[in-house]
Tab-separated table of N, CA and C in Angstrom:
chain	number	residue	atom	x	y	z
A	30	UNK	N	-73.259	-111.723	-40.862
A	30	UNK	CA	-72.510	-111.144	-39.766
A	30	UNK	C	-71.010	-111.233	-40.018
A	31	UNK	N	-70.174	-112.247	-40.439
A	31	UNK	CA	-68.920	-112.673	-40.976
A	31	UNK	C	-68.597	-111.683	-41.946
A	32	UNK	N	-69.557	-111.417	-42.885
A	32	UNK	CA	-69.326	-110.816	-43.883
A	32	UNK	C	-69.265	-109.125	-43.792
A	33	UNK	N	-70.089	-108.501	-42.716
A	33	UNK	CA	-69.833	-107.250	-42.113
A	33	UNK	C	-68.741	-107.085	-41.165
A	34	UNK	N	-68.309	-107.861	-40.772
A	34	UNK	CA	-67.027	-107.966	-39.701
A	34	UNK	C	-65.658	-108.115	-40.683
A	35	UNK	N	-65.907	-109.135	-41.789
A	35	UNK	CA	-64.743	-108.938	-42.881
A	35	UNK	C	-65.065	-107.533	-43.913
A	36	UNK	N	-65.934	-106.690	-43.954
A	36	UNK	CA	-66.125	-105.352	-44.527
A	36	UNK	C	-65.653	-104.708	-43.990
A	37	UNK	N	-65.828	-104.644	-42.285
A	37	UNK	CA	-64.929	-103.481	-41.755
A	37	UNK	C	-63.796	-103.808	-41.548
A	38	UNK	N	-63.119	-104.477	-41.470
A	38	UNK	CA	-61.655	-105.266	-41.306
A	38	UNK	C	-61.183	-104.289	-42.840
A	39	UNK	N	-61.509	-105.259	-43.958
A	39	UNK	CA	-61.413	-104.273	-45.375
A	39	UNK	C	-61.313	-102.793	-45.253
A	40	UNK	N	-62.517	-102.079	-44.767
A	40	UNK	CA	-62.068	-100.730	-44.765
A	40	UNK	C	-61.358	-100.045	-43.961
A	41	UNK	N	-60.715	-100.705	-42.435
A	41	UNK	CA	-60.160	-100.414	-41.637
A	41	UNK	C	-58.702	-100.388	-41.953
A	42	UNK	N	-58.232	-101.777	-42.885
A	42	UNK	CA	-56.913	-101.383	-43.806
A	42	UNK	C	-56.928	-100.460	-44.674
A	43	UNK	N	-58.189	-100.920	-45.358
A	43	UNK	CA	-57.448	-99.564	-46.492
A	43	UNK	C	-57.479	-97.701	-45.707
A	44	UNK	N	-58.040	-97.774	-45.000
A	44	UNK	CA	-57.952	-96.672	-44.268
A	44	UNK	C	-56.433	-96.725	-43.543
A	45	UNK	N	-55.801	-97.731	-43.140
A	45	UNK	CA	-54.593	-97.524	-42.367
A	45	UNK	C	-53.453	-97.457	-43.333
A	46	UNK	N	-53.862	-98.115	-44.536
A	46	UNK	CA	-53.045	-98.095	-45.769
A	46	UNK	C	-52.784	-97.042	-46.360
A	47	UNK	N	-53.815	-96.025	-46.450
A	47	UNK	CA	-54.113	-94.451	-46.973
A	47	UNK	C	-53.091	-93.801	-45.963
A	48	UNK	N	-53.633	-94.116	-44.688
A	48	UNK	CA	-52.952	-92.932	-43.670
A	48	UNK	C	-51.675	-93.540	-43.664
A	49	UNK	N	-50.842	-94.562	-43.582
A	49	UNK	CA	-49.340	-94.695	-43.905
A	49	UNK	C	-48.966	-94.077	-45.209
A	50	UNK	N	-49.350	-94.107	-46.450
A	50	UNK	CA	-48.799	-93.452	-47.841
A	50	UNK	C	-49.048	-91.868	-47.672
A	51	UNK	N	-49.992	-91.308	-46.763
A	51	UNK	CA	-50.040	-89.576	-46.377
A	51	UNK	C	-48.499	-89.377	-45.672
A	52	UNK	N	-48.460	-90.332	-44.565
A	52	UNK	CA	-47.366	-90.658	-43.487
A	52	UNK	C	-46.167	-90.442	-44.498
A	53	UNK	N	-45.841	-91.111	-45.426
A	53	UNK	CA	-44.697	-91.156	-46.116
A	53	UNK	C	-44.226	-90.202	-46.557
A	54	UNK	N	-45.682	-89.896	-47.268
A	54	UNK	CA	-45.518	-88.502	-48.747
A	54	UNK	C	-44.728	-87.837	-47.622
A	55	UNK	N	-45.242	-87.344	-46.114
A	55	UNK	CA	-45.117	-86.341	-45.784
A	55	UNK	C	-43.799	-86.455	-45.360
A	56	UNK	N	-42.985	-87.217	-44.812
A	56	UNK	CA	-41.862	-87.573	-44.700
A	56	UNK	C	-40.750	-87.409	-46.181
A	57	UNK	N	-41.204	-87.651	-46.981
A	57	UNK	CA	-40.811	-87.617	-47.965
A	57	UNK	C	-40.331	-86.135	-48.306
A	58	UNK	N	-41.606	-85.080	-48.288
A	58	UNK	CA	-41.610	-83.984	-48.574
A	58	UNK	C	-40.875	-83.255	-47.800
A	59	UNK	N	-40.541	-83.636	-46.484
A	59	UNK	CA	-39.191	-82.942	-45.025
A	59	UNK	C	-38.040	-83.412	-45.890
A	60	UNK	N	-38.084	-84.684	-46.116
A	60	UNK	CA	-36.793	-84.927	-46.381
A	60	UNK	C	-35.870	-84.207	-47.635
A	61	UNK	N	-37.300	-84.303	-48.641
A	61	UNK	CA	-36.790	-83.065	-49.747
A	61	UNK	C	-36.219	-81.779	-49.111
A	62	UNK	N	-37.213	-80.901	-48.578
A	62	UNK	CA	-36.671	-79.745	-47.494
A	62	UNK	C	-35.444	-79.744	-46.799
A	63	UNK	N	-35.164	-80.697	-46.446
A	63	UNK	CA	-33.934	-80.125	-45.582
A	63	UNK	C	-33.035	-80.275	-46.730
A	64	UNK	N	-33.054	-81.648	-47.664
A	64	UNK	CA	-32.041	-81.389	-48.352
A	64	UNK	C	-31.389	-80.186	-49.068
A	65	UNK	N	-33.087	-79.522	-49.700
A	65	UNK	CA	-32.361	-78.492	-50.128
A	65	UNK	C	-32.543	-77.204	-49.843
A	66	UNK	N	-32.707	-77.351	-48.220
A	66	UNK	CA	-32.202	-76.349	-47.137
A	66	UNK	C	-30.572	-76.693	-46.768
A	67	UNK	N	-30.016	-77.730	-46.858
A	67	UNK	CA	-28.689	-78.287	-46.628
A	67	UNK	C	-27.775	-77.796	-47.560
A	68	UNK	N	-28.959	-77.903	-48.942
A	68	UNK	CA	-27.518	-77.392	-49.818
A	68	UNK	C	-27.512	-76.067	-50.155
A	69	UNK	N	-28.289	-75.604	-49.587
A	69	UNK	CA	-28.306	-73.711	-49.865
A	69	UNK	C	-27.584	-73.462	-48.642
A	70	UNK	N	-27.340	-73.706	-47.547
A	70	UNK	CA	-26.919	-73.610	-46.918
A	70	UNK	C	-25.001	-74.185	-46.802
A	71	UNK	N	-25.380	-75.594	-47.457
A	71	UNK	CA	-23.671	-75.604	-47.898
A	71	UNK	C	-23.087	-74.588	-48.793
A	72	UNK	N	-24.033	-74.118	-50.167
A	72	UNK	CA	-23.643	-72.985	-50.606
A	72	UNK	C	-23.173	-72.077	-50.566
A	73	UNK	N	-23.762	-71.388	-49.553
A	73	UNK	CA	-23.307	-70.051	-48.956
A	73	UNK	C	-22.333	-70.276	-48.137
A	74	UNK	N	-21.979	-71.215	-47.588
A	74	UNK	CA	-20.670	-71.200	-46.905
A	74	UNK	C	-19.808	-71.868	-47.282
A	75	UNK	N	-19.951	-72.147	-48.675
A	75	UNK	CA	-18.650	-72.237	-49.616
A	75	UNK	C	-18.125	-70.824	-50.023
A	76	UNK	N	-19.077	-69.887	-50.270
A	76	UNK	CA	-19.044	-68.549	-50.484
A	76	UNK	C	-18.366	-67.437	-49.287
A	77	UNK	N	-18.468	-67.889	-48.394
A	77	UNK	CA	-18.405	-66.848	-47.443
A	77	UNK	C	-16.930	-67.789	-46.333
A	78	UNK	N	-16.761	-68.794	-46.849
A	78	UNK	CA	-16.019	-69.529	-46.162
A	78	UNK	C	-14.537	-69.684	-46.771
A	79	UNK	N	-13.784	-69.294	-46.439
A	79	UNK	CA	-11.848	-70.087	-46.980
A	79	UNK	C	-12.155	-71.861	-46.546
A	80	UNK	N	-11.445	-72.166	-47.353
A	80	UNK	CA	-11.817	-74.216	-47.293
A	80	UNK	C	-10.853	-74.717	-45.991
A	81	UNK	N	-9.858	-73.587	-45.459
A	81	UNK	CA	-9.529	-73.788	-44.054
A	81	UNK	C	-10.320	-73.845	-42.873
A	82	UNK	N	-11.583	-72.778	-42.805
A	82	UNK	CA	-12.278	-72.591	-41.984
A	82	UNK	C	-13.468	-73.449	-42.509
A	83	UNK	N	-13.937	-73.867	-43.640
A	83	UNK	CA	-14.960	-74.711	-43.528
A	83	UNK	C	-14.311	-76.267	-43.638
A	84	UNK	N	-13.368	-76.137	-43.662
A	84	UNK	CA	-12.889	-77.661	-42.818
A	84	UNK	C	-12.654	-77.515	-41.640
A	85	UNK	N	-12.268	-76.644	-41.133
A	85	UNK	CA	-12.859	-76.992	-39.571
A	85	UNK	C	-14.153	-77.026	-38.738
A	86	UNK	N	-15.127	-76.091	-39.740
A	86	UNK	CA	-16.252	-76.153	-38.960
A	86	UNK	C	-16.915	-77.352	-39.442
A	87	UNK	N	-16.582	-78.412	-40.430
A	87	UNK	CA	-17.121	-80.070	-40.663
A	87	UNK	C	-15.905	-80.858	-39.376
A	88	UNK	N	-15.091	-80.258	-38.983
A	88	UNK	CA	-14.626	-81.441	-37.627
A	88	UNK	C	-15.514	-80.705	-36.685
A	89	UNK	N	-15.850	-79.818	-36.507
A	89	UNK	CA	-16.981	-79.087	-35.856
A	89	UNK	C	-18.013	-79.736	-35.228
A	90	UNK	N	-18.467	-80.003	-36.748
A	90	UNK	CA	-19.873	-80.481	-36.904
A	90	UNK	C	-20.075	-82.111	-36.342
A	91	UNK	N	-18.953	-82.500	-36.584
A	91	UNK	CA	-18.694	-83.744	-36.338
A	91	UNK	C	-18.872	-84.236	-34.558
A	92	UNK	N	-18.157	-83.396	-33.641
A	92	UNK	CA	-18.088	-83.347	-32.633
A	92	UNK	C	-19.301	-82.272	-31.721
A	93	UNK	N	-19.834	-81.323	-32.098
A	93	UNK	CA	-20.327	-80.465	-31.486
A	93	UNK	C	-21.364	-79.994	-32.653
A	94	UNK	N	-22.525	-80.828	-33.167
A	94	UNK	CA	-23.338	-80.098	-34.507
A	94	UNK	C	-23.950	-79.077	-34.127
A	95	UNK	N	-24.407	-78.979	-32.773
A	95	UNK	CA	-25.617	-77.830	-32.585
A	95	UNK	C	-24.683	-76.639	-32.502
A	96	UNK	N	-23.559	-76.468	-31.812
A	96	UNK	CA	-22.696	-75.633	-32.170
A	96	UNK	C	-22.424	-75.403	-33.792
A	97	UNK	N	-22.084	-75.918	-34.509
A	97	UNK	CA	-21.688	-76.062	-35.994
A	97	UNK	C	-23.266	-75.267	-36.177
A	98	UNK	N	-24.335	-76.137	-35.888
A	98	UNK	CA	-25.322	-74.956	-36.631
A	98	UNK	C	-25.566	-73.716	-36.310
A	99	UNK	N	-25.211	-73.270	-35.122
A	99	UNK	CA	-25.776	-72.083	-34.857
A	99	UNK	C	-24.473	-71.339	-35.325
A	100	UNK	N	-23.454	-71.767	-35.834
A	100	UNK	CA	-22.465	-71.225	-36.094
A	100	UNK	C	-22.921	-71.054	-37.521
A	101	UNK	N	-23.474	-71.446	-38.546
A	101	UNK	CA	-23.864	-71.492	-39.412
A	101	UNK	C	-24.958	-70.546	-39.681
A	102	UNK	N	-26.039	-70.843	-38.852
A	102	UNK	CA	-27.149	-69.540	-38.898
A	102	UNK	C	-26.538	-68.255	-38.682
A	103	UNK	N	-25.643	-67.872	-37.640
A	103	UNK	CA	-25.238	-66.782	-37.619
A	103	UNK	C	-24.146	-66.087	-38.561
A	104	UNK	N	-24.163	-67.102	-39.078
A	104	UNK	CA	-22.926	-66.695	-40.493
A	104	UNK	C	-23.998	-66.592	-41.560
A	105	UNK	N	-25.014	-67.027	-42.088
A	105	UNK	CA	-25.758	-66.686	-43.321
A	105	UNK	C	-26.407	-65.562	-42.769
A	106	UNK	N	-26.582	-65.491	-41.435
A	106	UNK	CA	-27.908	-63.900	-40.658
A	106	UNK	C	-26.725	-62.792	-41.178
A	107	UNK	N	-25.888	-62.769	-40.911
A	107	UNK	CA	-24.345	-61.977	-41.282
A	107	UNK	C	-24.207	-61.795	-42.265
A	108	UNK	N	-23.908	-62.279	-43.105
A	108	UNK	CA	-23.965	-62.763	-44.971
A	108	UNK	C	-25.336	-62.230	-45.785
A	109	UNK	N	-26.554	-62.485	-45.182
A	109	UNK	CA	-27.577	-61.824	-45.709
A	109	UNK	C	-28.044	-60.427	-44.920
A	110	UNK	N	-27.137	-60.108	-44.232
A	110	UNK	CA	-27.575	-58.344	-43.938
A	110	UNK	C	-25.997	-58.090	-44.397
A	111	UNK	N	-25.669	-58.243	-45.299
A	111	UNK	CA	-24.497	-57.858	-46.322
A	111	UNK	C	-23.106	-57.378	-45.182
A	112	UNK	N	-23.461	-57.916	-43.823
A	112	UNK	CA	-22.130	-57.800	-43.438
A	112	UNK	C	-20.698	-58.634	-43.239
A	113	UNK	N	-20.738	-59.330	-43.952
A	113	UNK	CA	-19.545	-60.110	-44.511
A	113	UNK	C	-18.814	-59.610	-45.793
A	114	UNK	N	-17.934	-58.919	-46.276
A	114	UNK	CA	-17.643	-58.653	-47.309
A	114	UNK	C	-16.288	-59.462	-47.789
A	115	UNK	N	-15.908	-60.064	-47.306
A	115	UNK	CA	-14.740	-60.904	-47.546
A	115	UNK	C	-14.385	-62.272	-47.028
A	116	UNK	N	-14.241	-62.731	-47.484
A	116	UNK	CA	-14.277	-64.322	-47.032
A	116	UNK	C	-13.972	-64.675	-45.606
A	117	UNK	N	-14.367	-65.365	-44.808
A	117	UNK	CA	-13.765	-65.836	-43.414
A	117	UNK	C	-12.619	-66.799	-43.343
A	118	UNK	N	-11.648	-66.139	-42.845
A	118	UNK	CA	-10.909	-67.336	-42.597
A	118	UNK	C	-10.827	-68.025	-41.299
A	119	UNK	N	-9.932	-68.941	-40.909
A	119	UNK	CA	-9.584	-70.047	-39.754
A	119	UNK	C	-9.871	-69.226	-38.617
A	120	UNK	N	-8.427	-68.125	-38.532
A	120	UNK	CA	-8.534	-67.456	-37.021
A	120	UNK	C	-10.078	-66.753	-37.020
A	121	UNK	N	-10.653	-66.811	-37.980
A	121	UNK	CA	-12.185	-65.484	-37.491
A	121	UNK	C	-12.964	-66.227	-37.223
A	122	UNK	N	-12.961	-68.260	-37.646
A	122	UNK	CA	-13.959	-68.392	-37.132
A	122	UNK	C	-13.687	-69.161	-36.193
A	123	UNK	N	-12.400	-68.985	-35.857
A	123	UNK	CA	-12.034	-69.452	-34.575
A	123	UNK	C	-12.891	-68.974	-33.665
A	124	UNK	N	-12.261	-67.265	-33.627
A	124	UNK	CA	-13.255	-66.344	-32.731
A	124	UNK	C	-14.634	-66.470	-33.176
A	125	UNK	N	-15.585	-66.737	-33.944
A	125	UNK	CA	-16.775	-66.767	-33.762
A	125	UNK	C	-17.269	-68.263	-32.819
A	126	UNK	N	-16.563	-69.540	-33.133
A	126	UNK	CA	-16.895	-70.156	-32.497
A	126	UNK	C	-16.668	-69.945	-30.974
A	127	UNK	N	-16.057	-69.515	-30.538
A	127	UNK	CA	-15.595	-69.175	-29.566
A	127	UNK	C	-16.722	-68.153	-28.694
A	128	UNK	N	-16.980	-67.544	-29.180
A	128	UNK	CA	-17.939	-66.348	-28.716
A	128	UNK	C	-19.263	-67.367	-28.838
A	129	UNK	N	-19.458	-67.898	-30.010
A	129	UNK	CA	-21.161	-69.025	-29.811
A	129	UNK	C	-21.219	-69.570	-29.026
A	130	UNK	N	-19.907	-70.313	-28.878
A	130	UNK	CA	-19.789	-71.779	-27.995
A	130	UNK	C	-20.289	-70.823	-26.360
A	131	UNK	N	-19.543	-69.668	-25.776
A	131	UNK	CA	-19.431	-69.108	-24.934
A	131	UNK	C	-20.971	-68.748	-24.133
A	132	UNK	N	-21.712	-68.356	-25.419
A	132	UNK	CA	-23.296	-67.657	-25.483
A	132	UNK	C	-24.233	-69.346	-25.114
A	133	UNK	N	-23.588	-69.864	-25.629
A	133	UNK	CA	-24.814	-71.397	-25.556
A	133	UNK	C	-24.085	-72.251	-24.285
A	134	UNK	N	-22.880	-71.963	-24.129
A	134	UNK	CA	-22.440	-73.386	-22.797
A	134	UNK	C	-22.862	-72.704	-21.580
A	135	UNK	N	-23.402	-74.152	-21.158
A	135	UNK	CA	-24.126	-74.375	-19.739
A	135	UNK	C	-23.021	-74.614	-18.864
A	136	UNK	N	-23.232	-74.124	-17.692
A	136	UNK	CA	-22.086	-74.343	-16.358
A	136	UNK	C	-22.705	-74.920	-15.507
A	137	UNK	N	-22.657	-76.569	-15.417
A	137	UNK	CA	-23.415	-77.568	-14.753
A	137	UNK	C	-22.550	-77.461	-13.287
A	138	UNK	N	-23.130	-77.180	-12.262
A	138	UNK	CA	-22.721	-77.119	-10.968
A	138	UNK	C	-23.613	-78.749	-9.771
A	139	UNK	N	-22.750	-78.871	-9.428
A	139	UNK	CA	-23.760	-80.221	-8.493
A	139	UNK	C	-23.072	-79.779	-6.919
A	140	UNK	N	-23.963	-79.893	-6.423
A	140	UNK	CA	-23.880	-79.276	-4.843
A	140	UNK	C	-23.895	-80.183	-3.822
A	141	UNK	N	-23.104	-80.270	-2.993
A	141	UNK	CA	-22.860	-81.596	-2.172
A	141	UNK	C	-23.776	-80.957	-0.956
C-alpha cells in the first residue's frame, strides 16, 4: 500500500515536472516572438523615422506606451501600404500623436 501511494506521488511529479518544462518552452517561445517582433518593428522605424522624432516617441513610450504603440502600428499600417515616402519628422509626428492620443483618450466625467 506505501509502495502504491509512493508510485503515484512519483508519477504525479514527473507529470507536474513535464507540464512546468511545456510551461517554459512555451514562454520561452513568446519571448522569442516578441523579441523579434520588437526588432522588426524597431527596424522599420528607424527607416521611416528622423532620430528627432524617434527620440521622442521613446520619451513617449516611456510615459504613455499604449499610445507609443498604437502610434507605431499605425506608422508600419502606413509604411506597408507604401504611404510614407519620406521620412517623418518631429512636427509630423507631433501631429500624429496628437490625432491618436485624441482617437483613444477617454473623458472621465464623475457626477455629483
Amino acid at each position: 500500500m506505501a509502495e502504491d501511494i509512493e508510485e503515484i506521488r512519483k508519477k504525479k511529479l514527473l507529470e507536474m515536472q513535464k507540464r512546468l518544462a511545456e510551461q517554459q518552452k512555451a514562454q520561452e517561445e513568446a519571448m522569442r516572438q516578441e523579441m523579434e517582433l520588437e526588432a522588426q518593428l524597431d527596424a522599420i522605424m528607424r527607416r521611416i523615422l528622423t532620430p528627432e522624432a524617434r527620440e521622442r516617441l521613446g520619451r513617449v513610450k516611456l510615459v504613455k506606451p499604449e499610445l507609443a504603440r498604437q502610434v507605431e502600428l499605425v506608422l508600419v499600417q502606413l509604411y506597408q501600404a507604401g504611404q510614407i515616402r519620406e521620412p517623418i519628422d518631429d512636427p509630423k509626428l507631433k501631429r500624429i500623436l496628437a490625432q491618436v492620443d485624441s482617437r483613444t483618450r477617454r473623458d472621465y466625467r464623475i457626477k455629483w
